[in-house]
Amino acid sequence: DHNILLQKVAKHKIKGKVGLWIKEFLCNRKYKVVANGEMSEMQDVLSGVPQGTVLAAILFIMMIANIDEEVERSIVRCFADDTRSSIKIKTEDDKKALQKDLESIYKWAK
């Protein structure tokens, strides 16, 4: 969601012209799809960042930076655009703890 990302940008004290530039970079984008020779209507892009840009990587880091605050026992590791949550599973309680952490991450991501 662009609004959530823009809130996180503002939290990092990125405001003024740079903040507006980032907002323009994210918002008011459109796309269409071509499948089997048919073209869809133009649609608004409501989330995500343009791939392959330096700014996209920085914004992704800002967006995901607090994901580890959502888990109690798991270890969260991020590399590029991959995220992994793990825990040593030795008991049934360990399984439940991992499931609880995964559900927390799922809620955070919504």
mmCIF file of N, CA and C in Angstrom:
data_model
loop_
_atom_site.group_PDB
_atom_site.id
_atom_site.type_symbol
_atom_site.label_atom_id
_atom_site.label_comp_id
_atom_site.label_asym_id
_atom_site.label_seq_id
_atom_site.Cartn_x
_atom_site.Cartn_y
_atom_site.Cartn_z
ATOM 1 N N ASP A 1 0.849 -1.181 0.000
ATOM 2 C CA ASP A 1 0.000 0.000 0.000
ATOM 3 C C ASP A 1 0.894 1.244 0.000
ATOM 4 N N HIS A 2 0.703 2.094 -0.964
ATOM 5 C CA HIS A 2 1.543 3.286 -1.072
ATOM 6 C C HIS A 2 1.407 4.207 0.134
ATOM 7 N N ASN A 3 0.208 4.299 0.708
ATOM 8 C CA ASN A 3 0.022 5.183 1.868
ATOM 9 C C ASN A 3 0.863 4.731 3.053
ATOM 10 N N ILE A 4 0.913 3.429 3.297
ATOM 11 C CA ILE A 4 1.732 2.903 4.399
ATOM 12 C C ILE A 4 3.202 3.209 4.128
ATOM 13 N N LEU A 5 3.637 2.982 2.910
ATOM 14 C CA LEU A 5 5.033 3.252 2.559
ATOM 15 C C LEU A 5 5.357 4.738 2.707
ATOM 16 N N LEU A 6 4.465 5.608 2.283
ATOM 17 C CA LEU A 6 4.704 7.049 2.410
ATOM 18 C C LEU A 6 4.748 7.482 3.874
ATOM 19 N N GLN A 7 3.960 6.831 4.733
ATOM 20 C CA GLN A 7 4.035 7.109 6.175
ATOM 21 C C GLN A 7 5.408 6.724 6.715
ATOM 22 N N LYS A 8 5.927 5.595 6.265
ATOM 23 C CA LYS A 8 7.249 5.157 6.716
ATOM 24 C C LYS A 8 8.340 6.093 6.197
ATOM 25 N N VAL A 9 8.183 6.581 4.993
ATOM 26 C CA VAL A 9 9.128 7.556 4.440
ATOM 27 C C VAL A 9 9.123 8.807 5.316
ATOM 28 N N ALA A 10 7.935 9.289 5.679
ATOM 29 C CA ALA A 10 7.818 10.485 6.526
ATOM 30 C C ALA A 10 8.416 10.243 7.911
ATOM 31 N N LYS A 11 8.256 9.020 8.439
ATOM 32 C CA LYS A 11 8.844 8.681 9.744
ATOM 33 C C LYS A 11 10.362 8.816 9.725
ATOM 34 N N HIS A 12 10.952 8.592 8.572
ATOM 35 C CA HIS A 12 12.403 8.731 8.420
ATOM 36 C C HIS A 12 12.788 10.182 8.135
ATOM 37 N N LYS A 13 11.830 11.073 8.354
ATOM 38 C CA LYS A 13 12.047 12.522 8.209
ATOM 39 C C LYS A 13 12.393 12.921 6.774
ATOM 40 N N ILE A 14 11.865 12.161 5.825
ATOM 41 C CA ILE A 14 12.035 12.507 4.415
ATOM 42 C C ILE A 14 10.771 13.249 4.001
ATOM 43 N N LYS A 15 10.897 14.561 3.907
ATOM 44 C CA LYS A 15 9.739 15.407 3.634
ATOM 45 C C LYS A 15 10.099 16.432 2.572
ATOM 46 N N GLY A 16 9.270 17.437 2.418
ATOM 47 C CA GLY A 16 9.553 18.511 1.475
ATOM 48 C C GLY A 16 9.592 18.024 0.042
ATOM 49 N N LYS A 17 10.493 18.589 -0.734
ATOM 50 C CA LYS A 17 10.580 18.266 -2.160
ATOM 51 C C LYS A 17 10.914 16.798 -2.400
ATOM 52 N N VAL A 18 11.795 16.250 -1.569
ATOM 53 C CA VAL A 18 12.172 14.837 -1.745
ATOM 54 C C VAL A 18 10.980 13.935 -1.431
ATOM 55 N N GLY A 19 10.252 14.249 -0.358
ATOM 56 C CA GLY A 19 9.057 13.478 -0.019
ATOM 57 C C GLY A 19 8.015 13.531 -1.127
ATOM 58 N N LEU A 20 7.806 14.711 -1.690
ATOM 59 C CA LEU A 20 6.858 14.855 -2.805
ATOM 60 C C LEU A 20 7.336 14.097 -4.040
ATOM 61 N N TRP A 21 8.648 14.138 -4.285
ATOM 62 C CA TRP A 21 9.201 13.412 -5.422
ATOM 63 C C TRP A 21 8.957 11.910 -5.275
ATOM 64 N N ILE A 22 9.151 11.383 -4.064
ATOM 65 C CA ILE A 22 8.902 9.955 -3.823
ATOM 66 C C ILE A 22 7.425 9.644 -4.011
ATOM 67 N N LYS A 23 6.552 10.528 -3.522
ATOM 68 C CA LYS A 23 5.107 10.321 -3.697
ATOM 69 C C LYS A 23 4.755 10.264 -5.184
ATOM 70 N N GLU A 24 5.299 11.179 -5.957
ATOM 71 C CA GLU A 24 5.040 11.186 -7.402
ATOM 72 C C GLU A 24 5.618 9.939 -8.075
ATOM 73 N N PHE A 25 6.745 9.463 -7.574
ATOM 74 C CA PHE A 25 7.373 8.252 -8.102
ATOM 75 C C PHE A 25 6.456 7.045 -7.914
ATOM 76 N N LEU A 26 5.726 7.011 -6.789
ATOM 77 C CA LEU A 26 4.886 5.865 -6.454
ATOM 78 C C LEU A 26 3.459 5.971 -6.987
ATOM 79 N N CYS A 27 2.882 7.143 -6.882
ATOM 80 C CA CYS A 27 1.445 7.308 -7.109
ATOM 81 C C CYS A 27 1.137 7.715 -8.552
ATOM 82 N N ASN A 28 -0.134 7.572 -8.878
ATOM 83 C CA ASN A 28 -0.656 7.960 -10.194
ATOM 84 C C ASN A 28 -0.011 7.194 -11.346
ATOM 85 N N ARG A 29 0.385 5.963 -11.078
ATOM 86 C CA ARG A 29 0.899 5.103 -12.146
ATOM 87 C C ARG A 29 -0.244 4.221 -12.641
ATOM 88 N N LYS A 30 -0.153 3.829 -13.879
ATOM 89 C CA LYS A 30 -1.179 2.977 -14.471
ATOM 90 C C LYS A 30 -0.500 1.828 -15.221
ATOM 91 N N TYR A 31 -1.288 0.784 -15.456
ATOM 92 C CA TYR A 31 -0.782 -0.342 -16.231
ATOM 93 C C TYR A 31 -1.917 -0.947 -17.049
ATOM 94 N N LYS A 32 -1.539 -1.720 -18.040
ATOM 95 C CA LYS A 32 -2.495 -2.523 -18.789
ATOM 96 C C LYS A 32 -1.817 -3.844 -19.117
ATOM 97 N N VAL A 33 -2.619 -4.828 -19.398
ATOM 98 C CA VAL A 33 -2.124 -6.177 -19.643
ATOM 99 C C VAL A 33 -2.545 -6.608 -21.045
ATOM 100 N N VAL A 34 -1.632 -7.265 -21.728
ATOM 101 C CA VAL A 34 -1.947 -7.854 -23.021
ATOM 102 C C VAL A 34 -1.861 -9.366 -22.860
ATOM 103 N N ALA A 35 -2.950 -10.050 -23.175
ATOM 104 C CA ALA A 35 -2.987 -11.515 -23.100
ATOM 105 C C ALA A 35 -3.746 -12.039 -24.316
ATOM 106 N N ASN A 36 -3.171 -12.996 -24.989
ATOM 107 C CA ASN A 36 -3.782 -13.576 -26.190
ATOM 108 C C ASN A 36 -4.169 -12.505 -27.208
ATOM 109 N N GLY A 37 -3.344 -11.481 -27.323
ATOM 110 C CA GLY A 37 -3.597 -10.430 -28.291
ATOM 111 C C GLY A 37 -4.640 -9.412 -27.867
ATOM 112 N N GLU A 38 -5.243 -9.590 -26.714
ATOM 113 C CA GLU A 38 -6.256 -8.661 -26.200
ATOM 114 C C GLU A 38 -5.625 -7.746 -25.158
ATOM 115 N N MET A 39 -6.001 -6.469 -25.191
ATOM 116 C CA MET A 39 -5.459 -5.494 -24.245
ATOM 117 C C MET A 39 -6.536 -5.101 -23.233
ATOM 118 N N SER A 40 -6.150 -5.111 -21.964
ATOM 119 C CA SER A 40 -7.094 -4.729 -20.904
ATOM 120 C C SER A 40 -7.255 -3.216 -20.852
ATOM 121 N N GLU A 41 -8.213 -2.768 -20.067
ATOM 122 C CA GLU A 41 -8.365 -1.346 -19.769
ATOM 123 C C GLU A 41 -7.209 -0.921 -18.869
ATOM 124 N N MET A 42 -6.895 0.360 -18.875
ATOM 125 C CA MET A 42 -5.873 0.894 -17.966
ATOM 126 C C MET A 42 -6.365 0.750 -16.527
ATOM 127 N N GLN A 43 -5.460 0.349 -15.647
ATOM 128 C CA GLN A 43 -5.767 0.181 -14.227
ATOM 129 C C GLN A 43 -4.771 0.991 -13.410
ATOM 130 N N ASP A 44 -5.201 1.439 -12.231
ATOM 131 C CA ASP A 44 -4.298 2.144 -11.322
ATOM 132 C C ASP A 44 -3.390 1.150 -10.612
ATOM 133 N N VAL A 45 -2.144 1.522 -10.423
ATOM 134 C CA VAL A 45 -1.206 0.737 -9.615
ATOM 135 C C VAL A 45 -1.372 1.213 -8.177
ATOM 136 N N LEU A 46 -1.837 0.332 -7.292
ATOM 137 C CA LEU A 46 -2.155 0.717 -5.920
ATOM 138 C C LEU A 46 -1.083 0.333 -4.912
ATOM 139 N N SER A 47 -0.159 -0.516 -5.321
ATOM 140 C CA SER A 47 0.891 -0.943 -4.390
ATOM 141 C C SER A 47 2.137 -1.316 -5.185
ATOM 142 N N GLY A 48 3.206 -1.541 -4.450
ATOM 143 C CA GLY A 48 4.454 -1.930 -5.090
ATOM 144 C C GLY A 48 5.254 -0.731 -5.562
ATOM 145 N N VAL A 49 6.441 -1.012 -6.047
ATOM 146 C CA VAL A 49 7.336 0.024 -6.557
ATOM 147 C C VAL A 49 7.839 -0.414 -7.932
ATOM 148 N N PRO A 50 8.192 0.543 -8.789
ATOM 149 C CA PRO A 50 8.733 0.172 -10.098
ATOM 150 C C PRO A 50 10.012 -0.662 -9.940
ATOM 151 N N GLN A 51 10.037 -1.811 -10.564
ATOM 152 C CA GLN A 51 11.175 -2.717 -10.413
ATOM 153 C C GLN A 51 12.393 -2.208 -11.158
ATOM 154 N N GLY A 52 13.546 -2.560 -10.632
ATOM 155 C CA GLY A 52 14.795 -2.258 -11.301
ATOM 156 C C GLY A 52 15.353 -0.879 -11.027
ATOM 157 N N THR A 53 14.716 -0.129 -10.140
ATOM 158 C CA THR A 53 15.213 1.212 -9.827
ATOM 159 C C THR A 53 15.942 1.190 -8.492
ATOM 160 N N VAL A 54 16.911 2.065 -8.341
ATOM 161 C CA VAL A 54 17.642 2.170 -7.078
ATOM 162 C C VAL A 54 16.686 2.581 -5.965
ATOM 163 N N LEU A 55 15.802 3.520 -6.257
ATOM 164 C CA LEU A 55 14.854 3.983 -5.244
ATOM 165 C C LEU A 55 13.948 2.853 -4.769
ATOM 166 N N ALA A 56 13.576 1.942 -5.660
ATOM 167 C CA ALA A 56 12.722 0.820 -5.274
ATOM 168 C C ALA A 56 13.388 -0.022 -4.191
ATOM 169 N N ALA A 57 14.670 -0.276 -4.334
ATOM 170 C CA ALA A 57 15.388 -1.067 -3.329
ATOM 171 C C ALA A 57 15.411 -0.356 -1.984
ATOM 172 N N ILE A 58 15.635 0.950 -2.001
ATOM 173 C CA ILE A 58 15.667 1.726 -0.756
ATOM 174 C C ILE A 58 14.293 1.734 -0.102
ATOM 175 N N LEU A 59 13.246 1.929 -0.899
ATOM 176 C CA LEU A 59 11.883 1.947 -0.354
ATOM 177 C C LEU A 59 11.498 0.580 0.205
ATOM 178 N N PHE A 60 11.940 -0.493 -0.452
ATOM 179 C CA PHE A 60 11.668 -1.838 0.062
ATOM 180 C C PHE A 60 12.297 -2.016 1.439
ATOM 181 N N ILE A 61 13.519 -1.569 1.595
ATOM 182 C CA ILE A 61 14.196 -1.674 2.891
ATOM 183 C C ILE A 61 13.431 -0.889 3.950
ATOM 184 N N MET A 62 12.979 0.313 3.605
ATOM 185 C CA MET A 62 12.198 1.109 4.558
ATOM 186 C C MET A 62 10.904 0.394 4.936
ATOM 187 N N MET A 63 10.271 -0.239 3.964
ATOM 188 C CA MET A 63 8.987 -0.897 4.203
ATOM 189 C C MET A 63 9.136 -2.098 5.127
ATOM 190 N N ILE A 64 10.181 -2.845 4.945
ATOM 191 C CA ILE A 64 10.314 -4.118 5.657
ATOM 192 C C ILE A 64 11.173 -4.017 6.920
ATOM 193 N N ALA A 65 11.740 -2.857 7.179
ATOM 194 C CA ALA A 65 12.717 -2.694 8.263
ATOM 195 C C ALA A 65 12.218 -3.144 9.628
ATOM 196 N N ASN A 66 10.939 -3.009 9.909
ATOM 197 C CA ASN A 66 10.436 -3.344 11.244
ATOM 198 C C ASN A 66 9.763 -4.710 11.319
ATOM 199 N N ILE A 67 9.928 -5.546 10.325
ATOM 200 C CA ILE A 67 9.244 -6.842 10.318
ATOM 201 C C ILE A 67 9.651 -7.713 11.508
ATOM 202 N N ASP A 68 10.900 -7.593 11.962
ATOM 203 C CA ASP A 68 11.358 -8.426 13.078
ATOM 204 C C ASP A 68 10.668 -8.067 14.391
ATOM 205 N N GLU A 69 10.045 -6.901 14.471
ATOM 206 C CA GLU A 69 9.306 -6.521 15.676
ATOM 207 C C GLU A 69 8.007 -7.309 15.817
ATOM 208 N N GLU A 70 7.592 -7.988 14.764
ATOM 209 C CA GLU A 70 6.326 -8.712 14.752
ATOM 210 C C GLU A 70 6.441 -10.133 15.301
ATOM 211 N N VAL A 71 7.655 -10.618 15.472
ATOM 212 C CA VAL A 71 7.829 -12.004 15.902
ATOM 213 C C VAL A 71 8.330 -12.063 17.335
ATOM 214 N N GLU A 72 7.982 -13.165 18.005
ATOM 215 C CA GLU A 72 8.415 -13.349 19.393
ATOM 216 C C GLU A 72 9.645 -14.241 19.493
ATOM 217 N N ARG A 73 9.645 -15.356 18.749
ATOM 218 C CA ARG A 73 10.738 -16.316 18.909
ATOM 219 C C ARG A 73 11.520 -16.593 17.636
ATOM 220 N N SER A 74 10.943 -16.298 16.515
ATOM 221 C CA SER A 74 11.613 -16.585 15.244
ATOM 222 C C SER A 74 12.770 -15.629 14.995
ATOM 223 N N ILE A 75 13.681 -16.088 14.174
ATOM 224 C CA ILE A 75 14.751 -15.237 13.668
ATOM 225 C C ILE A 75 14.348 -14.848 12.251
ATOM 226 N N VAL A 76 14.296 -13.552 11.991
ATOM 227 C CA VAL A 76 13.923 -13.062 10.666
ATOM 228 C C VAL A 76 15.184 -12.573 9.971
ATOM 229 N N ARG A 77 15.411 -13.085 8.777
ATOM 230 C CA ARG A 77 16.561 -12.665 7.980
ATOM 231 C C ARG A 77 16.047 -12.179 6.626
ATOM 232 N N CYS A 78 16.610 -11.073 6.180
ATOM 233 C CA CYS A 78 16.234 -10.501 4.889
ATOM 234 C C CYS A 78 17.475 -10.372 4.023
ATOM 235 N N PHE A 79 17.311 -10.688 2.760
ATOM 236 C CA PHE A 79 18.371 -10.462 1.778
ATOM 237 C C PHE A 79 17.696 -10.070 0.475
ATOM 238 N N ALA A 80 18.069 -8.911 -0.032
ATOM 239 C CA ALA A 80 17.441 -8.359 -1.242
ATOM 240 C C ALA A 80 15.932 -8.335 -1.020
ATOM 241 N N ASP A 81 15.164 -9.050 -1.844
ATOM 242 C CA ASP A 81 13.715 -9.042 -1.650
ATOM 243 C C ASP A 81 13.198 -10.369 -1.092
ATOM 244 N N ASP A 82 14.073 -11.121 -0.468
ATOM 245 C CA ASP A 82 13.685 -12.379 0.172
ATOM 246 C C ASP A 82 13.709 -12.217 1.686
ATOM 247 N N THR A 83 12.728 -12.798 2.337
ATOM 248 C CA THR A 83 12.647 -12.759 3.793
ATOM 249 C C THR A 83 12.401 -14.173 4.293
ATOM 250 N N ARG A 84 13.109 -14.540 5.360
ATOM 251 C CA ARG A 84 12.960 -15.877 5.929
ATOM 252 C C ARG A 84 12.762 -15.754 7.427
ATOM 253 N N SER A 85 11.802 -16.487 7.938
ATOM 254 C CA SER A 85 11.571 -16.576 9.376
ATOM 255 C C SER A 85 11.830 -18.020 9.774
ATOM 256 N N SER A 86 12.662 -18.217 10.793
ATOM 257 C CA SER A 86 12.987 -19.591 11.174
ATOM 258 C C SER A 86 13.123 -19.727 12.680
ATOM 259 N N ILE A 87 12.996 -20.965 13.108
ATOM 260 C CA ILE A 87 13.131 -21.308 14.519
ATOM 261 C C ILE A 87 13.502 -22.793 14.574
ATOM 262 N N LYS A 88 14.309 -23.182 15.541
ATOM 263 C CA LYS A 88 14.604 -24.608 15.712
ATOM 264 C C LYS A 88 13.358 -25.288 16.267
ATOM 265 N N ILE A 89 12.934 -26.333 15.589
ATOM 266 C CA ILE A 89 11.736 -27.058 16.002
ATOM 267 C C ILE A 89 12.172 -28.342 16.701
ATOM 268 N N LYS A 90 11.978 -28.352 18.015
ATOM 269 C CA LYS A 90 12.289 -29.551 18.796
ATOM 270 C C LYS A 90 11.053 -30.083 19.508
ATOM 271 N N THR A 91 10.109 -29.197 19.745
ATOM 272 C CA THR A 91 8.907 -29.588 20.492
ATOM 273 C C THR A 91 7.663 -29.070 19.775
ATOM 274 N N GLU A 92 6.531 -29.536 20.228
ATOM 275 C CA GLU A 92 5.250 -29.051 19.703
ATOM 276 C C GLU A 92 5.090 -27.556 19.970
ATOM 277 N N ASP A 93 5.576 -27.096 21.125
ATOM 278 C CA ASP A 93 5.512 -25.661 21.439
ATOM 279 C C ASP A 93 6.327 -24.835 20.441
ATOM 280 N N ASP A 94 7.458 -25.374 19.976
ATOM 281 C CA ASP A 94 8.256 -24.683 18.964
ATOM 282 C C ASP A 94 7.460 -24.528 17.667
ATOM 283 N N LYS A 95 6.734 -25.586 17.286
ATOM 284 C CA LYS A 95 5.899 -25.519 16.081
ATOM 285 C C LYS A 95 4.831 -24.442 16.226
ATOM 286 N N LYS A 96 4.212 -24.412 17.392
ATOM 287 C CA LYS A 96 3.159 -23.419 17.642
ATOM 288 C C LYS A 96 3.730 -22.003 17.647
ATOM 289 N N ALA A 97 4.930 -21.841 18.186
ATOM 290 C CA ALA A 97 5.567 -20.519 18.224
ATOM 291 C C ALA A 97 5.867 -20.028 16.807
ATOM 292 N N LEU A 98 6.373 -20.925 15.964
ATOM 293 C CA LEU A 98 6.647 -20.546 14.579
ATOM 294 C C LEU A 98 5.356 -20.173 13.864
ATOM 295 N N GLN A 99 4.317 -20.977 14.057
ATOM 296 C CA GLN A 99 3.037 -20.678 13.407
ATOM 297 C C GLN A 99 2.496 -19.328 13.865
ATOM 298 N N LYS A 100 2.603 -19.052 15.153
ATOM 299 C CA LYS A 100 2.139 -17.765 15.686
ATOM 300 C C LYS A 100 2.924 -16.610 15.063
ATOM 301 N N ASP A 101 4.238 -16.764 14.958
ATOM 302 C CA ASP A 101 5.070 -15.724 14.351
ATOM 303 C C ASP A 101 4.724 -15.527 12.873
ATOM 304 N N LEU A 102 4.487 -16.622 12.157
ATOM 305 C CA LEU A 102 4.120 -16.510 10.744
ATOM 306 C C LEU A 102 2.776 -15.805 10.582
ATOM 307 N N GLU A 103 1.841 -16.083 11.468
ATOM 308 C CA GLU A 103 0.545 -15.397 11.426
ATOM 309 C C GLU A 103 0.709 -13.908 11.721
ATOM 310 N N SER A 104 1.605 -13.572 12.639
ATOM 311 C CA SER A 104 1.869 -12.160 12.942
ATOM 312 C C SER A 104 2.470 -11.446 11.731
ATOM 313 N N ILE A 105 3.391 -12.108 11.048
ATOM 314 C CA ILE A 105 3.989 -11.524 9.843
ATOM 315 C C ILE A 105 2.922 -11.349 8.764
ATOM 316 N N TYR A 106 2.040 -12.325 8.637
ATOM 317 C CA TYR A 106 0.956 -12.240 7.655
ATOM 318 C C TYR A 106 0.073 -11.023 7.934
ATOM 319 N N LYS A 107 -0.295 -10.819 9.194
ATOM 320 C CA LYS A 107 -1.119 -9.655 9.563
ATOM 321 C C LYS A 107 -0.372 -8.356 9.290
ATOM 322 N N TRP A 108 0.921 -8.320 9.600
ATOM 323 C CA TRP A 108 1.746 -7.138 9.346
ATOM 324 C C TRP A 108 1.758 -6.807 7.856
ATOM 325 N N ALA A 109 1.833 -7.839 7.031
ATOM 326 C CA ALA A 109 1.935 -7.639 5.586
ATOM 327 C C ALA A 109 0.637 -7.150 4.953
ATOM 328 N N LYS A 110 -0.480 -7.375 5.620
ATOM 329 C CA LYS A 110 -1.767 -6.926 5.066
ATOM 330 C C LYS A 110 -1.832 -5.457 5.207
#
